[in-house]
Coordinates of C-alpha atoms and ligand atoms in Angstrom, one line a residue:
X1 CA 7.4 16.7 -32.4
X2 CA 6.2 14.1 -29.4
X3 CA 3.0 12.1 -30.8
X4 CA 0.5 11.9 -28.2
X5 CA -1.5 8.8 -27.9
X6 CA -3.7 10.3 -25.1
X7 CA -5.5 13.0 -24.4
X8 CA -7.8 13.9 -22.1
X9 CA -10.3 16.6 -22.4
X10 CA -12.6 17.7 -19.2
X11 CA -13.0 14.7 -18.0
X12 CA -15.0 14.7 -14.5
X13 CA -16.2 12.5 -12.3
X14 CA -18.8 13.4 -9.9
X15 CA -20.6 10.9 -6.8
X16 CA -23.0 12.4 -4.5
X17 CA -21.6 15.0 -2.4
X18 CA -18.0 14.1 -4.1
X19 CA -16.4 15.7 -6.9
X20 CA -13.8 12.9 -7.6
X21 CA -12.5 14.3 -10.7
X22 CA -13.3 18.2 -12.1
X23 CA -12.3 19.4 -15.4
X24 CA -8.7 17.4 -16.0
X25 CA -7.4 18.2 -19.2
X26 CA -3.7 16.7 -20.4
X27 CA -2.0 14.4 -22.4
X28 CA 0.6 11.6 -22.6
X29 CA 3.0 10.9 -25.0
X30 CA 3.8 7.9 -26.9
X31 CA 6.7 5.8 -25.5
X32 CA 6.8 8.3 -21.9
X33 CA 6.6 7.1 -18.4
X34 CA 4.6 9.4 -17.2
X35 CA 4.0 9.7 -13.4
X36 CA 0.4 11.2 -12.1
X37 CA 1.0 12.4 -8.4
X38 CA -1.2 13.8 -5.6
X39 CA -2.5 13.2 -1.9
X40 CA -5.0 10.5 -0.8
X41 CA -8.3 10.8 -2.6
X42 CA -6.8 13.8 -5.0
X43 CA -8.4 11.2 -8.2
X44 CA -5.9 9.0 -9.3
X45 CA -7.2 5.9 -9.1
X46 CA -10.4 7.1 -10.4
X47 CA -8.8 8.5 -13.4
X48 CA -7.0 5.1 -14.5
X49 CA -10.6 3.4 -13.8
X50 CA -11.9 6.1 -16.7
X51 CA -9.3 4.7 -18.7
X52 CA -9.5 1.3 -18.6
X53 CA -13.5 1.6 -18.8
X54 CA -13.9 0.3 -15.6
X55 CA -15.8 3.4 -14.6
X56 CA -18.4 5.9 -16.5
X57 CA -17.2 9.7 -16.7
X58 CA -19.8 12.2 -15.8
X59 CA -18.3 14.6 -18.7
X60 CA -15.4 15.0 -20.8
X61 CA -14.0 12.5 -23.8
X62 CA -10.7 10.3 -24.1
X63 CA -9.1 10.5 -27.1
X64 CA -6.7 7.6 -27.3
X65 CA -4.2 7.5 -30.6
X66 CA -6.6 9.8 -32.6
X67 CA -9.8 8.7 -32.2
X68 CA -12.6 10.3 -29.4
X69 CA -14.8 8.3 -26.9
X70 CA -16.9 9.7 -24.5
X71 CA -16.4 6.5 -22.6
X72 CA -15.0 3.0 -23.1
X73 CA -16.2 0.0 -21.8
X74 CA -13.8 -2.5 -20.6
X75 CA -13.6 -4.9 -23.6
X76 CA -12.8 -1.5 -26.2
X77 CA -10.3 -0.8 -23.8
X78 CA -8.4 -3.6 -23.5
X79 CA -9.0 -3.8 -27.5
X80 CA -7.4 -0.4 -28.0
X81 CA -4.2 -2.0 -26.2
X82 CA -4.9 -0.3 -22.6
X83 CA -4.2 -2.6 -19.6
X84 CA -3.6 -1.5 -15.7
X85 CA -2.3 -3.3 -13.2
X86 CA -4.5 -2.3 -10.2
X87 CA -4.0 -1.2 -6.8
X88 CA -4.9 -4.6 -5.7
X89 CA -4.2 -7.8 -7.3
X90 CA -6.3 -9.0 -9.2
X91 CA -4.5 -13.0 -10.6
X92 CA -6.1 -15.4 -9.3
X93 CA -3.9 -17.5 -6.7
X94 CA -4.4 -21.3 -7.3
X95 CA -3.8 -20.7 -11.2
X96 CA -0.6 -20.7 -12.7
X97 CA 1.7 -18.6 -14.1
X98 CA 1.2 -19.3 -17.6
X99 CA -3.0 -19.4 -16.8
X100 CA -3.0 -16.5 -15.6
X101 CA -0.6 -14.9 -17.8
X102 CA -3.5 -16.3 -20.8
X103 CA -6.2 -15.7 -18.1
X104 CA -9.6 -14.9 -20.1
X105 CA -8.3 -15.8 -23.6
X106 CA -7.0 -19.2 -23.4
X107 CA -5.9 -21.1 -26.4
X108 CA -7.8 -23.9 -26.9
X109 CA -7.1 -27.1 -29.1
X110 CA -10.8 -28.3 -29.9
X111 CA -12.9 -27.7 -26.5
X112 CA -9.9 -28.4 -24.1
X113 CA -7.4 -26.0 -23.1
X114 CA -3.8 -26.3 -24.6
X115 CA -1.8 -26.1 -21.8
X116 CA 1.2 -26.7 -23.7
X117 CA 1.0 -24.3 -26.5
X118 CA 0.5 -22.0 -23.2
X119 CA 3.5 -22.8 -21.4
X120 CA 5.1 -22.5 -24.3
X121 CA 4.2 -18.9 -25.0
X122 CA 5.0 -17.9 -21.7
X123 CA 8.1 -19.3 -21.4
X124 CA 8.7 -17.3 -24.9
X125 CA 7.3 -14.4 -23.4
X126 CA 10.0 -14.9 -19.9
X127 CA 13.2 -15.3 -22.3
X128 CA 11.8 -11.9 -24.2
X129 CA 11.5 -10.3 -20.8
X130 CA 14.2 -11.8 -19.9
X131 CA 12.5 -13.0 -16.3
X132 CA 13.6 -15.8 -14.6
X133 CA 10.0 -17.8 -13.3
X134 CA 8.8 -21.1 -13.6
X135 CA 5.5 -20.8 -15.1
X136 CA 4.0 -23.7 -14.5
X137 CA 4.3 -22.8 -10.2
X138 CA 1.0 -21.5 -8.9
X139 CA 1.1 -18.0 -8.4
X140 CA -0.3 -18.0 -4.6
X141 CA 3.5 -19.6 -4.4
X142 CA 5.1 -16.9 -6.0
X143 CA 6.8 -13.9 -3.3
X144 CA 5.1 -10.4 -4.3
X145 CA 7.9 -9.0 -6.5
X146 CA 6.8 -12.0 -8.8
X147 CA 3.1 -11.8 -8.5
X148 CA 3.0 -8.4 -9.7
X149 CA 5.7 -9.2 -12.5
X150 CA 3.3 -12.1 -13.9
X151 CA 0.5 -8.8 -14.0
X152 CA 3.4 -7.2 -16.1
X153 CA 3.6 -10.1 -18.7
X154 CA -0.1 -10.3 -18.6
X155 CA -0.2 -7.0 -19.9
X156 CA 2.8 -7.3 -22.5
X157 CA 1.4 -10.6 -24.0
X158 CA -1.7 -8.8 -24.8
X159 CA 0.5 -6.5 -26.5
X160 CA -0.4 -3.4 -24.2
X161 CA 0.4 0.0 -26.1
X162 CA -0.3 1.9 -22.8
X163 CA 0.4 0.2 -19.5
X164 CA -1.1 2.0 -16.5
X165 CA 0.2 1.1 -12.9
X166 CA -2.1 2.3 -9.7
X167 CA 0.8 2.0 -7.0
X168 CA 2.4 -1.2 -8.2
X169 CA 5.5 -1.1 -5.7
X170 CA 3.6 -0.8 -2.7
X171 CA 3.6 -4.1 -1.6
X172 CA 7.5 -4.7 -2.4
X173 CA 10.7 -3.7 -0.4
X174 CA 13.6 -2.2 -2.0
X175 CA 15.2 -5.3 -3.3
X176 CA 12.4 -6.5 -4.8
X177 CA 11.4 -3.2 -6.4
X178 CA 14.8 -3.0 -8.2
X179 CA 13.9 -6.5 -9.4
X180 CA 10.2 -4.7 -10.8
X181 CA 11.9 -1.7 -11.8
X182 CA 14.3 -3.6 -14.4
X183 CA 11.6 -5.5 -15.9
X184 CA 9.8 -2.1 -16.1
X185 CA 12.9 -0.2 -18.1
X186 CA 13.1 -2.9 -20.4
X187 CA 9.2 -1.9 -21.5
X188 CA 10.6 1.2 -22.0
X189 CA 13.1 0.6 -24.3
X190 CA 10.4 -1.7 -26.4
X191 CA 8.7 1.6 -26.5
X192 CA 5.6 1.3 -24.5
X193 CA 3.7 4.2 -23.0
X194 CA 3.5 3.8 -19.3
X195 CA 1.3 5.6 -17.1
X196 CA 2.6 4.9 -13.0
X197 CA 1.4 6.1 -9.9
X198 CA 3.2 5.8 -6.6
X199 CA 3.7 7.9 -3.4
X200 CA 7.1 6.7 -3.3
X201 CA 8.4 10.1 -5.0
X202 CA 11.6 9.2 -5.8
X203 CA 10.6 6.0 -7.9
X204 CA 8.9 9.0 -9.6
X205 CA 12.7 10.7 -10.3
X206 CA 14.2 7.2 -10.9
X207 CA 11.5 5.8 -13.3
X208 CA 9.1 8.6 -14.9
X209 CA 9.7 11.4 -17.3
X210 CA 7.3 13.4 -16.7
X211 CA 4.7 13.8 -14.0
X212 CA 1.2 15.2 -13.8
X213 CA -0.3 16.1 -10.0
X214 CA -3.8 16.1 -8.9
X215 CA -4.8 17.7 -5.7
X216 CA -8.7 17.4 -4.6
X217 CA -9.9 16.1 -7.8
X218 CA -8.3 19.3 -9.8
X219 CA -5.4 19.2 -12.4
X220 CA -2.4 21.4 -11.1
X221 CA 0.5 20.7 -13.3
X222 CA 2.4 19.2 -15.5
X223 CA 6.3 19.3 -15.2
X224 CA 9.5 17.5 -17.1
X225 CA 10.9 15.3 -14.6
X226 CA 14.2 17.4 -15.5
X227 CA 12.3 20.9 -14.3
X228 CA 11.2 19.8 -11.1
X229 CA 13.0 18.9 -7.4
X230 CA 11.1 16.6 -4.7
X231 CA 10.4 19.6 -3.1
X232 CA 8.7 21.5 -5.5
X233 CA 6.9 18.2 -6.5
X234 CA 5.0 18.0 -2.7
X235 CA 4.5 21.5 -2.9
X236 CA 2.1 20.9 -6.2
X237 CA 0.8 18.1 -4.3
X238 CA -0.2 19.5 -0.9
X239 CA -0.4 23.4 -1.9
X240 CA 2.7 23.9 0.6
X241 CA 5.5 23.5 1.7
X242 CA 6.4 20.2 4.5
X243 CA 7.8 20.4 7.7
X244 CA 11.3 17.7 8.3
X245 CA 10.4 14.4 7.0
X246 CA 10.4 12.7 10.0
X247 CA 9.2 14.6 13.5
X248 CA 12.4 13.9 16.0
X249 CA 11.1 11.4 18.8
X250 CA 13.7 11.7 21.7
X251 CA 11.3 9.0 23.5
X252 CA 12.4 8.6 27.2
X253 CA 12.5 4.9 27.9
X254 CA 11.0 3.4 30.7
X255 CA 10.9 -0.2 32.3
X256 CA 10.0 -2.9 30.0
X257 CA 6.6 -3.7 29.5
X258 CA 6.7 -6.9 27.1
X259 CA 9.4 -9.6 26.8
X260 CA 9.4 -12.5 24.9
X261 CA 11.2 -15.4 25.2
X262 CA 12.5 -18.3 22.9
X263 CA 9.0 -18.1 21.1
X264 CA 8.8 -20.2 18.5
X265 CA 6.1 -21.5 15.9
X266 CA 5.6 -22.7 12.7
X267 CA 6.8 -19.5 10.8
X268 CA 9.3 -17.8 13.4
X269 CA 12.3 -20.0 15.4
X270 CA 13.7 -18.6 18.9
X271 CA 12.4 -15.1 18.7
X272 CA 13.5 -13.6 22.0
X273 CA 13.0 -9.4 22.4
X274 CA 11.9 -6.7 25.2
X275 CA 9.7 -3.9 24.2
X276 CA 10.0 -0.7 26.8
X277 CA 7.5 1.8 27.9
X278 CA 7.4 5.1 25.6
X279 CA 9.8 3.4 22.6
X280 CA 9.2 3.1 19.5
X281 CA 10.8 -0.4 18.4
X282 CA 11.6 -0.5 14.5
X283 CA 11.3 -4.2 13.0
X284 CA 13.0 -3.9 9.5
X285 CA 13.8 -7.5 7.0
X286 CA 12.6 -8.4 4.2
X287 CA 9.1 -10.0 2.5
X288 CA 9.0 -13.0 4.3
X289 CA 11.6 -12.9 7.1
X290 CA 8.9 -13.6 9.9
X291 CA 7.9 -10.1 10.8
X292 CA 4.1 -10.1 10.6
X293 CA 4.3 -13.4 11.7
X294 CA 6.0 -12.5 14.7
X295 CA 3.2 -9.7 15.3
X296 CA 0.4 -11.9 14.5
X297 CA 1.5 -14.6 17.4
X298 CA 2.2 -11.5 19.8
X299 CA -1.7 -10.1 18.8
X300 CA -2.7 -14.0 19.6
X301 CA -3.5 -14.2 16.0
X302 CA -1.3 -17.6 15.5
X303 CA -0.8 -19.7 17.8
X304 CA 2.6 -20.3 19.7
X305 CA 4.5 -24.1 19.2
X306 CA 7.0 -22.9 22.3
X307 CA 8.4 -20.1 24.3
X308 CA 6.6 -17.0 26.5
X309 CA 6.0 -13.7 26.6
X310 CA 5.4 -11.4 29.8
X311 CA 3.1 -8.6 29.9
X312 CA 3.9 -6.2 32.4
X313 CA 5.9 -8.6 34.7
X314 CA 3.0 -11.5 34.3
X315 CA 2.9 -14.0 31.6
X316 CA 0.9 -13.5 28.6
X317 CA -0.7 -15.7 26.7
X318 CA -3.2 -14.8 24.3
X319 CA -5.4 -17.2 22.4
X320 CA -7.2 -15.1 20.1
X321 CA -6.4 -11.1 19.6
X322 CA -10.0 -10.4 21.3
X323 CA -7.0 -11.3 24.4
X324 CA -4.7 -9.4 23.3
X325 CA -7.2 -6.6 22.7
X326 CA -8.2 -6.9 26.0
X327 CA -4.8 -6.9 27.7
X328 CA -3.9 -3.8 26.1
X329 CA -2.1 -4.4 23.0
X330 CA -3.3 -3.9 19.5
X331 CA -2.2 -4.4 15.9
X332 CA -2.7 -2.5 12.7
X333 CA -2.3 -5.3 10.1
X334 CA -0.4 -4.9 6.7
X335 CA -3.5 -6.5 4.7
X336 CA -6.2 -3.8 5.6
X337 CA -8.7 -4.6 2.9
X338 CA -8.9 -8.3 4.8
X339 CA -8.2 -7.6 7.8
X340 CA -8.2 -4.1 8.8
X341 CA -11.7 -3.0 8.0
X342 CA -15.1 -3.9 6.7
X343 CA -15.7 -2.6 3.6
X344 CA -19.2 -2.1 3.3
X345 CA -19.8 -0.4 6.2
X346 CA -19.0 3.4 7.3
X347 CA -16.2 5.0 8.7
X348 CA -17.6 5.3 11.6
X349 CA -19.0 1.8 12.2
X350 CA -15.7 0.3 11.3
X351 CA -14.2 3.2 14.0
X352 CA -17.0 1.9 16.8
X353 CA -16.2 -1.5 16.4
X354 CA -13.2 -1.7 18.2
X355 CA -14.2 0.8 20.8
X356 CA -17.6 -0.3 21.1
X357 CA -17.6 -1.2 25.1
X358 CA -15.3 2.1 25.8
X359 CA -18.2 4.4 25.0
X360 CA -21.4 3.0 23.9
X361 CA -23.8 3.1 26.3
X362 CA -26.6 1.2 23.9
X363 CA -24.9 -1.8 22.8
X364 CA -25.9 -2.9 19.2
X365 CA -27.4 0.1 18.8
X366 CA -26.1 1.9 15.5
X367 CA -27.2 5.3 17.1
X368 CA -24.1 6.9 18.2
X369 CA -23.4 8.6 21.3
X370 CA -22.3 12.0 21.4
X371 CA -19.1 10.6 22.9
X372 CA -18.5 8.0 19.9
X373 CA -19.3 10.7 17.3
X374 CA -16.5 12.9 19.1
X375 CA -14.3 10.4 18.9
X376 CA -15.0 9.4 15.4
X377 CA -14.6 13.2 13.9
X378 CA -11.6 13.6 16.1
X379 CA -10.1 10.5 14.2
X380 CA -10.9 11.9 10.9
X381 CA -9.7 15.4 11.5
X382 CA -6.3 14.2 13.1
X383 CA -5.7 11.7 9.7
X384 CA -7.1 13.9 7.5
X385 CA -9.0 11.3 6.0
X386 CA -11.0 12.8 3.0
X387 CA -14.5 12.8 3.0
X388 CA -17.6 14.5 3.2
X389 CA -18.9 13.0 6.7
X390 CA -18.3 9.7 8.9
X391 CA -21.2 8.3 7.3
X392 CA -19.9 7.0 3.7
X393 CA -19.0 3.6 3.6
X394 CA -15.5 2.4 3.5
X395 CA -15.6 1.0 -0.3
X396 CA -16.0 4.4 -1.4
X397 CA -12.6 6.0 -0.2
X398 CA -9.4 6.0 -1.4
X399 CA -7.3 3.6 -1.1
X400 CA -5.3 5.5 1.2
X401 CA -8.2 6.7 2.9
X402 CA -9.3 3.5 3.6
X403 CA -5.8 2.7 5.5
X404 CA -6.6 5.6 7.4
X405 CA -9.7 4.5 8.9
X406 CA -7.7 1.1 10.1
X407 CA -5.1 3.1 11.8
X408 CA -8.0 5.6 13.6
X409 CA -9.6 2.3 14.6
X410 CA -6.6 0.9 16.8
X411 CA -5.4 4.7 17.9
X412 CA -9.3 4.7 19.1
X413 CA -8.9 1.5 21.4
X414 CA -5.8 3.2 23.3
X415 CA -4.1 0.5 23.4
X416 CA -1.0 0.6 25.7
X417 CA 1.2 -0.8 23.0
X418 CA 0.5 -0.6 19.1
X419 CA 1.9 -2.7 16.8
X420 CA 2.0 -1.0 13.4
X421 CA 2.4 -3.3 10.6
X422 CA 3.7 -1.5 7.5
X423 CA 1.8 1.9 8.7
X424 CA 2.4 4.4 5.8
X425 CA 2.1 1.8 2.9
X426 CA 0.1 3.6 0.2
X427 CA -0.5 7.1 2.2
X428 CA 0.7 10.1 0.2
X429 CA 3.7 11.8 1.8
X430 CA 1.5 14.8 3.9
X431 CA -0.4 12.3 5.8
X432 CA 2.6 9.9 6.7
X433 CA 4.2 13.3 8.5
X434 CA 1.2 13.3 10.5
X435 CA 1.1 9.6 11.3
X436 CA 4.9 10.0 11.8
X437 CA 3.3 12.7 14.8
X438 CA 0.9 10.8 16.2
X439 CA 3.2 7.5 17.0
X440 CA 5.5 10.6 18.6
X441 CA 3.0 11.7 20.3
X442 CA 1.6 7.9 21.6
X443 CA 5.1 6.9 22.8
X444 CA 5.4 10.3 24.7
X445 CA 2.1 9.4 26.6
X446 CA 4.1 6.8 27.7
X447 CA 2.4 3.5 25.5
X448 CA 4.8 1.9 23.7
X449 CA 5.2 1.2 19.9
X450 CA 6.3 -1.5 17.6
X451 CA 6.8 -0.7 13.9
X452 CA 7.4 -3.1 11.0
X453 CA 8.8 -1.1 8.1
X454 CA 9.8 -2.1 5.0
X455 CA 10.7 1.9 4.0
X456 CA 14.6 2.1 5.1
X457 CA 14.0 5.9 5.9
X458 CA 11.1 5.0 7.9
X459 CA 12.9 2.8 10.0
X460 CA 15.4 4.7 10.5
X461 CA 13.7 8.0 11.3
X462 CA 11.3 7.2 13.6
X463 CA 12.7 4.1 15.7
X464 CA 14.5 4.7 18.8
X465 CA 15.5 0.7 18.6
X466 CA 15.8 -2.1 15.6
X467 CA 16.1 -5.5 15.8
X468 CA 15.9 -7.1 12.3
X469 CA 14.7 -10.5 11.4
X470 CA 15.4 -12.6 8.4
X471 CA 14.4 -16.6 8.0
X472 CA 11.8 -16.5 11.1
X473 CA 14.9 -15.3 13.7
X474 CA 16.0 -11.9 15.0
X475 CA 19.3 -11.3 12.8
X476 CA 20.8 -8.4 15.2
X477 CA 19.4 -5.2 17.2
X478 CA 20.8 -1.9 16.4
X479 CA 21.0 0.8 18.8
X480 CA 20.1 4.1 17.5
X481 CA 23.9 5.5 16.9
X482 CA 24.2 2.0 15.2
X483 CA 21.7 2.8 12.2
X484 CA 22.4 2.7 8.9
X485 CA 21.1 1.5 5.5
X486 CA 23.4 -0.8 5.1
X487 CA 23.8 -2.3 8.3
X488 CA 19.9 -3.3 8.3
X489 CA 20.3 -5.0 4.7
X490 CA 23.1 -6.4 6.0
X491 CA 21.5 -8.1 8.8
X492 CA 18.5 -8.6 6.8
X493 CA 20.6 -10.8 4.1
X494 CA 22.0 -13.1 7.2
X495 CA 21.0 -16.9 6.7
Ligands
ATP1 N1 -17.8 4.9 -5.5 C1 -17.6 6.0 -4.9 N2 -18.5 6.7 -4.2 C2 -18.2 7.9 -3.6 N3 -17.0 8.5 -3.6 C3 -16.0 7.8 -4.3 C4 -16.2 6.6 -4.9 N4 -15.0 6.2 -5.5 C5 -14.1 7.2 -5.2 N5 -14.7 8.1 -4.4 C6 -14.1 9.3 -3.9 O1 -13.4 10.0 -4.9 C7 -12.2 10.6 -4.4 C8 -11.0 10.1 -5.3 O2 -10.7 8.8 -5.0 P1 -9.5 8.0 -5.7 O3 -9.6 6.6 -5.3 O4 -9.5 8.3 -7.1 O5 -8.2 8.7 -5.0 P2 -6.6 8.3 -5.2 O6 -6.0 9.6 -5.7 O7 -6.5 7.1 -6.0 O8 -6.2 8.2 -3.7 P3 -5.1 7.1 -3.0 O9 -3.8 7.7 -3.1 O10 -5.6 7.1 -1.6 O11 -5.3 5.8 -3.6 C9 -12.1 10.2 -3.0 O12 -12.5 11.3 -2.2 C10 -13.0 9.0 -2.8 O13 -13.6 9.0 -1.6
MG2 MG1 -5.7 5.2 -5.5

C-alpha cells in the first residue's frame, strides 16, 4: 500500500470573474515525482501557491501527512517540511551561495553571523549532493543551471519532505537540464516526494511517475506515467487531439534585408550574418554564447564597439531600440517580466503601448479607439490568451499568459522583421502550435524572422536557416538539409 502524504479535498480558488481552481480533489504519494500538467492559466501555479500558503483557498482543506488545514500560512508550511522553487527566482543575487542556501535562518555565533559554520554546512551539504559549486561565489555569478540548483539545496537543507517545482527547467538548455535533472534523481532516491511542473512533456516521461492534468481550473485525470503516451497526455490537456508539431514553413526567400558585418562589442567578437526577406533565421548555442546579446545590439539595446549593419541596402545604426522600433525591427525579449511588459497595467495598455502612434487618435488618452480595441481582442483571440476581458492587469495572468501579451505586443507593431528571443519558453504545448503559425504566417507576408531557441526541435522545425554561436562568435550556419541535433551541439561546443 502507497502512504499518501497529500491529499487534497475540493480545494477552489475563486478571483472576480475567475474561477482559478474548482473542486480539485487528489493525492500524492510519499517518495513519487509526481508531475501536474495542463495549458496556460489551467491552475497550476495557483495550486502550489495553496500549498506553500502563499495564497488563501476559497474552499476545500489540505491534508498533508495526516493532519487537515483549511489553509496554511507560509511559516506552517515550510514547518511541515513543504518548500517550492518558484516560477521565478526568488535568491537574492549579490549574496552567496552558502547565504542564500541559509537565507532567513542564519546561524549566528552571539549577534554576528557565522559565516564559517555556514560554509561549512554547505559545503557538507555539496559533497552529500554531490554538486560541484564554490559556495562562497555570489550567486548573480553563477550560470542558471546553478542558480536554480542552489534553490534545490535550499530546499534539501531545510530538510524538505515535499519539494514542489513551478517550471524549474524553463530557463535551462538541454545540457544544463541533464545537469538539474541528476541532482533531481538523487532526491529521489533519498526518498523525497517531488511535486514538478513543466510544459516540456517529455521531462514529464523522463523524470515523473505519475502525472495529474488540469484544464480551465478543473481536475481531469490522474494517470501512471507507465499508462499514458505524449499523445494521450495533450489530449487530457487541451480536450483534443493536436495537429503536426511544427506547421511546415516552405518560406520563399527573397533579397536580403539586414546584413551585419564584423560587429563587435563587449559581449559578441566578429559577428557577421544576412537576414533575407520572408525567412525564418534559427539562432541555436548555448546559455551564454552571445545570442541575446547579439539581438540586443541589433534592437540598439547595447551599444556597438565596431562593425555595421545595413538595413535594406542603407546603414543602420540604432542607438536606442525606440530606432530600431522605428526602422522596422522589433524584438521579443527572453526576460518578459523585466522587459517585456508592465506588470501592473492591463493587457491592453501594455498591447497600446507599442502601437500607440499606429492608431490612437487621442494621444495619452487611455480611452481606446474602436480601432485599438480591435486590435487588442484580435491579439488575444489569435494567442488564446486566457482571460475574462482586455481589462485585467497583467500581474494577474498566468505566467504563460503573461508571455503572451509580450509577443501580441511586438506582432501588433508590424514590424518588418521580428526577433523572437526564446518565444515558447513557458507556453503549454497548444499555444506554441499556434505561435509556431503565426511566425509561418509573418514570414509568408514577406517580413522576415529571427528566432533564438534553446528547444533543439524548435530550431529545427521551424527555421529555414541556422547559424549557431558559441563564445560571442558565429560557430557555423547550417542549411536546412544540414540540420541535425547533433550537428548544432556540435557547433555549439566549438571554442
Ligand atoms: N491574483 C489574481 N487575480 C485574478 N486572476 C488570477 C490571479 N492569479 C491567477 N489568476 C488567474 O487564475 C488562472 C490560473 O492561473 P495560474 O497562474 O495558476 O495558471 P498556470 O496553470 O500556472 O499557467 P502557466 O502555465 O501559464 O504558468 C489564470 O486564468 C489567471 O489569470
Ligand atoms: Mg504557472
Amino acid at each position: 500500500m502507497k502512504k499518501t502524504l497529500l491529499k487534497i479535498n475540493h480545494i477552489a480558488k475563486y478571483y472576480p470573474g475567475v474561477k482559478a481552481l474548482d473542486d480539485i480533489n487528489f493525492e500524492v504519494y510519499e517518495g513519487e515525482t509526481h508531475a501536474i500538467c495542463g495549458e496556460n492559466g489551467a491552475g497550476k501555479s495557483t495550486f502550489i501557491k495553496i500549498i506553500t500558503g502563499a495564497i488563501t483557498p476559497s474552499k476545500g482543506t489540505i491534508e498533508f501527512n495526516g493532519n487537515v488545514y483549511d489553509h496554511l500560512m507560509p511559516p506552517e508550511a515550510m514547518d511541515l517540511g513543504i518548500a517550492v522553487i518558484y516560477q521565478e527566482f526568488s535568491l537574492i543575487p549579490y549574496l552567496s551561495v552558502a547565504e542564500n542556501i541559509f537565507y532567513g535562518r542564519e546561524i549566528r555565533k552571539g549577534c554576528l553571523l557565522d559565516r564559517a559554520k555556514m560554509n561549512d554546512m554547505a559545503r557538507i551539504l555539496c559533497k552529500e549532493m554531490d554538486v560541484n559549486l564554490d559556495i562562497e561565489a555570489r550567486v548573480c555569478d553563477l550560470g542558471v543551471a546553478y542558480q536554480q540548483i542552489v534553490e534545490i539545496m535550499k530546499a534539501v537543507s531545510r530538510k524538505a519532505k515535499l519539494l514542489i517545482m513551478d517550471e524549474p527547467t524553463a530557463p535551462l538548455t538541454l545540457n544544463e537540464t541533464q545537469i538539474f535533472f541528476s541532482i533531481v534523481r538523487k532526491l529521489q532516491k533519498d526518498g523525497v516526494t517531488i511535486i514538478f511542473i513543466s510544459h516540456r512533456l517529455e521531462e514529464i516521461f523522463e523524470l515523473c511517475h505519475r502525472v495529474t492534468v488540469f484544464c480551465d481550473g478543473k481536475y481531469v485525470a490522474t494517470k501512471t506515467i507507465a499508462e499514458i503516451d505524449k499523445k494521450q497526455l495533450i489530449s487530457f490537456m487541451v480536450g483534443r487531439e493536436l495537429a503536426d508539431d511544427y506547421p511546415n514553413p516552405h518560406n520563399k526567400k527573397g533579397e536580403v534585408v539586414l546584413k551585419v558585418e564584423h560587429v563587435t562589442n563587449r559581449s559578441i567578437r566578429d559577428v557577421s550574418f544576412a537576414l533575407y526577406r520572408g525567412e525564418i533565421l534559427g539562432c541555436g548555442g548555448l546559455v551564454g554564447a552571445g545570442r541575446t546579446e547579439l539581438v540586443r545590439a541589433i534592437f540598439g539595446a547595447d551599444p556597438l564597439e565596431s562593425g555595421t549593419m545595413f538595413l535594406k541596402g542603407r546603414q543602420y545604426r540604432p542607438r536606442l531600440p525606440g530606432d530600431a522600433l522605428q526602422a522596422g525591427i522589433g524584438l521579443i525579449p527572453e526576460d518578459r517580466k523585466n522587459q517585456g511588459v508592465i506588470l501592473g497595467l492591463s493587457i491592453k495598455e501594455n498591447m497600446v503601448y507599442s502601437v500607440l502612434d499606429r492608431c490612437c487618435t487621442k494621444l495619452f488618452s487611455y480611452i481606446l479607439t474602436d480601432k485599438e480595441t480591435a486590435y487588442v481582442n484580435k491579439y488575444i483571440k489569435e494567442l488564446n490568451i486566457k482571460t475574462p476581458d482586455a481589462s485585467q492587469l497583467v500581474r494577474n495572468l498566468s505566467g504563460g499568459n503573461q508571455q503572451k501579451v509580450v509577443l501580441g505586443k511586438m506582432l501588433a507593431t508590424e514590424c518588418d522583421i521580428l526577433i523572437f528571443d526564446e518565444p515558447t519558453r513557458g507556453i503549454d504545448v497548444g499555444a506554441k502550435y499556434e505561435i509556431y503559425q503565426l511566425m509561418c504566417n509573418i514570414a509568408k507576408q514577406g517580413k522576415s524572422i529571427i528566432m533564438i531557441s534553446s528547444e533543439m526541435p524548435e530550431l529545427i522545425g521551424m527555421s529555414d536557416r541556422i547559424i549557431v554561436m558559441s563564445g560571442g562568435s558565429i560557430a557555423g550556419e547550417l542549411m536546412k538539409k544540414e540540420f541535425s541535433q547533433e550537428r548544432i551541439l556540435e557547433l555549439a561546443s566549438t571554442h
